[in-house]
mmCIF file with all atom_site columns, C-alpha atoms in Angstrom:
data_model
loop_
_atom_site.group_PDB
_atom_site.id
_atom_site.type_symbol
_atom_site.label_atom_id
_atom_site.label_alt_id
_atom_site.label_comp_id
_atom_site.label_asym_id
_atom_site.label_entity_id
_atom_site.label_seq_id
_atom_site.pdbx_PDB_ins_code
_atom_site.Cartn_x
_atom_site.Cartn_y
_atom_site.Cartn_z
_atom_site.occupancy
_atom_site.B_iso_or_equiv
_atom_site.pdbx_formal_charge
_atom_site.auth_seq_id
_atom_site.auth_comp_id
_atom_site.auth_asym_id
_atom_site.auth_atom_id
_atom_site.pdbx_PDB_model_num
ATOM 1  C CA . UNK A 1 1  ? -128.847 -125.354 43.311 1.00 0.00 ? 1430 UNK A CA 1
ATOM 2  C CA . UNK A 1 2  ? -131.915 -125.185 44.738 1.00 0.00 ? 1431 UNK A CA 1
ATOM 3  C CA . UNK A 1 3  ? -133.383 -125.746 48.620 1.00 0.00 ? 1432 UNK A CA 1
ATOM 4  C CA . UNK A 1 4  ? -136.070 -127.319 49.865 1.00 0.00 ? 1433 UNK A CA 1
ATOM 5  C CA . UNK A 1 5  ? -138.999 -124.640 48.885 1.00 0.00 ? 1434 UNK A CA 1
ATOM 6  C CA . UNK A 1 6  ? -138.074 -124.724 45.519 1.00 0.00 ? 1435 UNK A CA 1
ATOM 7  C CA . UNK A 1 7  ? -136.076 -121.303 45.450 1.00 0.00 ? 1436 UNK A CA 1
ATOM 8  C CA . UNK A 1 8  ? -132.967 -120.970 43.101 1.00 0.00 ? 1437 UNK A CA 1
ATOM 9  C CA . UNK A 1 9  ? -129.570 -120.039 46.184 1.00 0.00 ? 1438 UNK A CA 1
ATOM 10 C CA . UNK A 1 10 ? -126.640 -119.897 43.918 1.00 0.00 ? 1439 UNK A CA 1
ATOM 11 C CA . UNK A 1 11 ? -124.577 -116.321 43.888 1.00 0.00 ? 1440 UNK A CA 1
ATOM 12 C CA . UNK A 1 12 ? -123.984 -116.691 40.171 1.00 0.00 ? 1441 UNK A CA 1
ATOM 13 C CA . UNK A 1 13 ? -126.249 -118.206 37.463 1.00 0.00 ? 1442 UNK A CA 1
ATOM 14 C CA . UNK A 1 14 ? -124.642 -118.410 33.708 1.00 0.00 ? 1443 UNK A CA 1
ATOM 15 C CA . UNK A 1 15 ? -126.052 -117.380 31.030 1.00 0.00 ? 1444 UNK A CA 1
ATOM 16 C CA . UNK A 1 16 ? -125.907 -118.317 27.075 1.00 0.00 ? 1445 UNK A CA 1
ATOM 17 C CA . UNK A 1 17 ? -125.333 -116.599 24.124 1.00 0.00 ? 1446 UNK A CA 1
ATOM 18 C CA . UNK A 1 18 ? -128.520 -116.140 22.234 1.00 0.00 ? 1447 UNK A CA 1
ATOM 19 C CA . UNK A 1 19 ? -126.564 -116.455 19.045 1.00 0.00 ? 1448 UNK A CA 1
ATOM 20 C CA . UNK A 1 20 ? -123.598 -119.294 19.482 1.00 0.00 ? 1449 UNK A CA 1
ATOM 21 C CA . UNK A 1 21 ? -125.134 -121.024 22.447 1.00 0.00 ? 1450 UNK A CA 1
ATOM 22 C CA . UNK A 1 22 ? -121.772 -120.286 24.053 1.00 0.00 ? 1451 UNK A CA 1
ATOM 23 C CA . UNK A 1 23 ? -121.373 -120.000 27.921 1.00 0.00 ? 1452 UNK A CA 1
ATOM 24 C CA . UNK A 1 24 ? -121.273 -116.333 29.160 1.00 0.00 ? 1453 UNK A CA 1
ATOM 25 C CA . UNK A 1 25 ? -118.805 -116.069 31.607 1.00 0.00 ? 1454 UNK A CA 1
ATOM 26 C CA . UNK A 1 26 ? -118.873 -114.151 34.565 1.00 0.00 ? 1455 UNK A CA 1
ATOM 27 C CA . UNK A 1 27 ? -115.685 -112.653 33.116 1.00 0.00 ? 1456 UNK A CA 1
ATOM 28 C CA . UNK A 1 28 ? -116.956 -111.702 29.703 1.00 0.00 ? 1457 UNK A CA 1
ATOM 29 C CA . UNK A 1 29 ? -117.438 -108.007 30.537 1.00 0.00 ? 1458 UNK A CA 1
ATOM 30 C CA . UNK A 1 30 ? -118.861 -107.498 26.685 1.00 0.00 ? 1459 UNK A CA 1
ATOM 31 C CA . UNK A 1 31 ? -121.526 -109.569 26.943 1.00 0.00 ? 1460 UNK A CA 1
ATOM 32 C CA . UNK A 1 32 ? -124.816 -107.743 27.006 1.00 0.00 ? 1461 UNK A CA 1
ATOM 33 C CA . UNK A 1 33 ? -128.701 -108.735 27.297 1.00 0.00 ? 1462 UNK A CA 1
ATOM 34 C CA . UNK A 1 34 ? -131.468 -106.795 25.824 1.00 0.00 ? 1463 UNK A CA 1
ATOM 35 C CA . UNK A 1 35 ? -134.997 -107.123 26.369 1.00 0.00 ? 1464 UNK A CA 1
ATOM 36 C CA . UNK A 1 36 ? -136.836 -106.408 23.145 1.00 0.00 ? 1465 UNK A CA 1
ATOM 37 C CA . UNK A 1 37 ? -140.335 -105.503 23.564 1.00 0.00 ? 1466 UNK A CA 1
ATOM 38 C CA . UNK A 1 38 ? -143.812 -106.986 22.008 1.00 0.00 ? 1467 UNK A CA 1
ATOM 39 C CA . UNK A 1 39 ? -146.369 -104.569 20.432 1.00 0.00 ? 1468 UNK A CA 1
ATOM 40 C CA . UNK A 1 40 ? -149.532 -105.122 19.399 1.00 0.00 ? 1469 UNK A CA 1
ATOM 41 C CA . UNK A 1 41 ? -151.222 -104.148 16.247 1.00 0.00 ? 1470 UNK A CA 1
ATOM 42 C CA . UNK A 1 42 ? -151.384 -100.439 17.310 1.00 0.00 ? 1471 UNK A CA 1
ATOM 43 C CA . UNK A 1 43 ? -147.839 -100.220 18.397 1.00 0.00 ? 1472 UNK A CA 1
ATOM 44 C CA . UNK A 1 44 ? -148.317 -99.927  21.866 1.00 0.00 ? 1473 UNK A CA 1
ATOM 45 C CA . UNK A 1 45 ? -146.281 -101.873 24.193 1.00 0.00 ? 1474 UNK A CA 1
ATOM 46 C CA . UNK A 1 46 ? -148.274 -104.924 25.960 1.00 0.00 ? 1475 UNK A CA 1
ATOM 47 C CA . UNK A 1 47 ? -145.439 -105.554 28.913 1.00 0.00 ? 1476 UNK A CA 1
ATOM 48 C CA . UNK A 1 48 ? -144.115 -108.855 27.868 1.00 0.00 ? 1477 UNK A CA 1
ATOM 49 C CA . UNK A 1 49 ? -140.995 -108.804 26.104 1.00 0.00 ? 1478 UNK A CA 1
ATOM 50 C CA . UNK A 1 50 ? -138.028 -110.978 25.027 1.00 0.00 ? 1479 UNK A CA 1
ATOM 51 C CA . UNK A 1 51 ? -134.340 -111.250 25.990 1.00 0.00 ? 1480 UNK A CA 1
ATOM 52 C CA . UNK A 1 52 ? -131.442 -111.776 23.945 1.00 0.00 ? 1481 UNK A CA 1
ATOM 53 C CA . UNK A 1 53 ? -127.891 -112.576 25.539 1.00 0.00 ? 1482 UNK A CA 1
ATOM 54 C CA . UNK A 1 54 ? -125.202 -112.165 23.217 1.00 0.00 ? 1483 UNK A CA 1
ATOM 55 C CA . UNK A 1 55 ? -121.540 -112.796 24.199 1.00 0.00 ? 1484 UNK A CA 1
ATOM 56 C CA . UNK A 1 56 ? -118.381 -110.503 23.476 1.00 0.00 ? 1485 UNK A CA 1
ATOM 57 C CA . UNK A 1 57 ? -116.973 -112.707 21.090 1.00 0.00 ? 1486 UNK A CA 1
ATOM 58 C CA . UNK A 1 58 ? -120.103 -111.901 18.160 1.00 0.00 ? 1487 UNK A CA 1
ATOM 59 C CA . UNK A 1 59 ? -119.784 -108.082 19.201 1.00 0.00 ? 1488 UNK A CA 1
ATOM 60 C CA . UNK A 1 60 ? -115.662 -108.681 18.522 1.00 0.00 ? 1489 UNK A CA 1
ATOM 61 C CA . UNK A 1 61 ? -116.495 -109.790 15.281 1.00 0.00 ? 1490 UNK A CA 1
ATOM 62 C CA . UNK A 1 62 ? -118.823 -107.366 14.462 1.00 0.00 ? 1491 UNK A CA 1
ATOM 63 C CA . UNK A 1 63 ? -121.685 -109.592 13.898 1.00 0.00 ? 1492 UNK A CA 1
ATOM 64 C CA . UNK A 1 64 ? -124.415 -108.012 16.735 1.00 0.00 ? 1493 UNK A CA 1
ATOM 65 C CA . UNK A 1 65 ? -126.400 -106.308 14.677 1.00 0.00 ? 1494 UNK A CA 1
ATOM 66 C CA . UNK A 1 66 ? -127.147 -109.360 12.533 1.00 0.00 ? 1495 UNK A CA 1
ATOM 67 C CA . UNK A 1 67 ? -127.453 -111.792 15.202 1.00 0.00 ? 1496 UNK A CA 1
ATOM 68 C CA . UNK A 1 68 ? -130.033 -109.790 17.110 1.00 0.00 ? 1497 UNK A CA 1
ATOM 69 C CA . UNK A 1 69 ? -131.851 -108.926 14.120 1.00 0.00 ? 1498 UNK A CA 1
ATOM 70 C CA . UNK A 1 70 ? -131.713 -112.671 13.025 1.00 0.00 ? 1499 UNK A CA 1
ATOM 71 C CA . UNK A 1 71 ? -132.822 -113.603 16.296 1.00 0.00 ? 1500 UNK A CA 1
ATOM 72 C CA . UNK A 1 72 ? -135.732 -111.116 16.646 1.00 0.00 ? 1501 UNK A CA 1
ATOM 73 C CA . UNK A 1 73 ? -137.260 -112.285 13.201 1.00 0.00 ? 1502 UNK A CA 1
ATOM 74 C CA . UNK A 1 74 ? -137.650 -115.934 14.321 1.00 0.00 ? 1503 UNK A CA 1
ATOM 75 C CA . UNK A 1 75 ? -138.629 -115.150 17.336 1.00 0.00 ? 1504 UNK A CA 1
ATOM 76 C CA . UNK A 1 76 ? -141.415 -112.861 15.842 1.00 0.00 ? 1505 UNK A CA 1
ATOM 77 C CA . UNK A 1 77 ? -142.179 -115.778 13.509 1.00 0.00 ? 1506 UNK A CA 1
ATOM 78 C CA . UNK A 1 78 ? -142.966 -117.995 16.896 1.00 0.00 ? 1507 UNK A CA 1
ATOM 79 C CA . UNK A 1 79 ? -145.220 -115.622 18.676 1.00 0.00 ? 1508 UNK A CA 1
ATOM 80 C CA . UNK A 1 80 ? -146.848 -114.232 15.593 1.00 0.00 ? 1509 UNK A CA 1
ATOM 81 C CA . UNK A 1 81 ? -146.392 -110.944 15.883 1.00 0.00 ? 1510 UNK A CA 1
#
């Protein structure tokens, strides 16, 4: 919800898994969200970066690893990098 200046007041925004599109739930304490970083062509890191939410139901089944690294290679596809 938002008030009259524009600014977001709700106590709790939701999130979405990165992977599924499934809701995170504020009760979903395995849920986690990582920022992966952008580099340039040196390797140094240029301060923008990317985030990744990804629900405890892919890190129950063991699939993480693959989501994140499937979702890190077409996101680096996108911006080129």
């Amino acid at each position: 919800m938002q008030n009259e200046d524009g600014e977001f007041v709700d106590l709790y925004t939701p999130r979405k898994c990165s992977a599924t599109n499934r809701l995170i739930t504020s009760k979903d304490h395995a849920a986690i969200q990582i920022n992966v970083g952008n580099l340039d062509a040196n390797g140094v890191y240029t301060g923008q970066y990317n985030t990744f939410a990804l629900c405890g139901f892919v890190r129950a089944q063991g699939e993480g690893d693959s989501s994140l690294d499937r979702l890190w290679q077409a996101k680096k596809k996108e911006i080129n990098q």
